Amino acid sequence: MNIDDEDIELFRRAVAGIEPLPAGKRGRAVPVTKPASRRQPSPEAGTEAEPALSLGDTLRYLRPGGDQRLLKRLRQGRIPPRAELDLHGCTRTQAKPLLDHFLAECLADRIRCALIVHGKGWRSPDFKPVLKSALDQWLRQHPQVTAFCSARPKDGGSGALYVLLGQKK
């Protein structure tokens, strides 16, 4: 996980003015429990190795050599999406061709920023965000995807992605 200067400053502002508890009034530590063992992945999960994402995890990607300022503007919602794809309720098998068609249409229409809603994964097996994990992999592999990140809360938060597309050269 990368922490940028903006995140550090936000944290500092959030904890400003907080004072530590007096030494004698500290609570005791809560023991950490180990997560339950994972079930075998369903055939729907595919064979590709994917990072284990949790329901609330946010995504952030910038193609190597890309401009960090562009990713920052995307994260702040300052590049408005001009197209939207809602994959809510789709399986991986259904989602992949829909995504490919959508991205091709966006590129043909010279749309630079799009919103892809994948849902948060509440109805997925083991409450794992299957589509979010798949999109993370698929978008990183797409040659015209410059950057993507989780959307702002008004656009779906961790259940949606802003995707920045570059044009074919």
PDB file of N, CA and C in Angstrom, residues 4-5 8 21 47 52 54 60 88 95 111 133 141 146 164:
ATOM      1  N   ASP A   4       0.529   8.487   0.038  1.00  0.00           N
ATOM      2  CA  ASP A   4       1.083   9.709  -0.531  1.00  0.00           C
ATOM      3  C   ASP A   4       0.968  10.860   0.473  1.00  0.00           C
ATOM      4  N   ASP A   5       1.547  11.989   0.123  1.00  0.00           N
ATOM      5  CA  ASP A   5       1.572  13.150   1.014  1.00  0.00           C
ATOM      6  C   ASP A   5       0.170  13.621   1.370  1.00  0.00           C
ATOM      7  N   ILE A   8      -1.193  11.423   4.134  1.00  0.00           N
ATOM      8  CA  ILE A   8      -0.525  11.718   5.405  1.00  0.00           C
ATOM      9  C   ILE A   8      -1.095  12.998   6.011  1.00  0.00           C
ATOM     10  N   LEU A  21      -4.354   8.672  26.245  1.00  0.00           N
ATOM     11  CA  LEU A  21      -4.965   8.383  27.538  1.00  0.00           C
ATOM     12  C   LEU A  21      -3.896   8.401  28.622  1.00  0.00           C
ATOM     13  N   THR A  47      -9.007 -19.190 -13.602  1.00  0.00           N
ATOM     14  CA  THR A  47      -7.738 -19.811 -13.226  1.00  0.00           C
ATOM     15  C   THR A  47      -6.647 -18.793 -12.963  1.00  0.00           C
ATOM     16  N   ALA A  52      -6.041 -11.102  -3.231  1.00  0.00           N
ATOM     17  CA  ALA A  52      -7.198 -11.263  -2.359  1.00  0.00           C
ATOM     18  C   ALA A  52      -7.681  -9.875  -1.957  1.00  0.00           C
ATOM     19  N   SER A  54     -10.726  -7.386  -0.372  1.00  0.00           N
ATOM     20  CA  SER A  54     -11.839  -7.411   0.560  1.00  0.00           C
ATOM     21  C   SER A  54     -12.915  -6.463   0.064  1.00  0.00           C
ATOM     22  N   ARG A  60      -6.312   1.403  -7.113  1.00  0.00           N
ATOM     23  CA  ARG A  60      -5.610   2.536  -7.709  1.00  0.00           C
ATOM     24  C   ARG A  60      -4.551   1.962  -8.636  1.00  0.00           C
ATOM     25  N   HIS A  88     -23.174  -4.685 -12.213  1.00  0.00           N
ATOM     26  CA  HIS A  88     -23.834  -5.183 -11.004  1.00  0.00           C
ATOM     27  C   HIS A  88     -24.569  -6.487 -11.292  1.00  0.00           C
ATOM     28  N   ALA A  95     -19.338 -10.649 -17.559  1.00  0.00           N
ATOM     29  CA  ALA A  95     -18.757  -9.308 -17.476  1.00  0.00           C
ATOM     30  C   ALA A  95     -17.654  -9.058 -18.495  1.00  0.00           C
ATOM     31  N   ILE A 111     -13.981   8.742 -25.860  1.00  0.00           N
ATOM     32  CA  ILE A 111     -14.314   9.033 -24.467  1.00  0.00           C
ATOM     33  C   ILE A 111     -13.073   8.763 -23.628  1.00  0.00           C
ATOM     34  N   SER A 133     -12.016  -7.840  -8.335  1.00  0.00           N
ATOM     35  CA  SER A 133     -10.722  -8.499  -8.550  1.00  0.00           C
ATOM     36  C   SER A 133     -10.466  -8.734 -10.033  1.00  0.00           C
ATOM     37  N   GLN A 141      -4.298  -5.078 -17.850  1.00  0.00           N
ATOM     38  CA  GLN A 141      -3.797  -5.722 -19.061  1.00  0.00           C
ATOM     39  C   GLN A 141      -4.235  -5.007 -20.337  1.00  0.00           C
ATOM     40  N   THR A 146      -5.031   3.895 -19.208  1.00  0.00           N
ATOM     41  CA  THR A 146      -3.938   4.694 -18.664  1.00  0.00           C
ATOM     42  C   THR A 146      -3.915   4.628 -17.142  1.00  0.00           C
ATOM     43  N   LEU A 164      -9.528   5.781 -16.895  1.00  0.00           N
ATOM     44  CA  LEU A 164      -8.993   6.778 -17.814  1.00  0.00           C
ATOM     45  C   LEU A 164      -8.398   6.058 -19.013  1.00  0.00           C
TER      46      LEU A 164
END
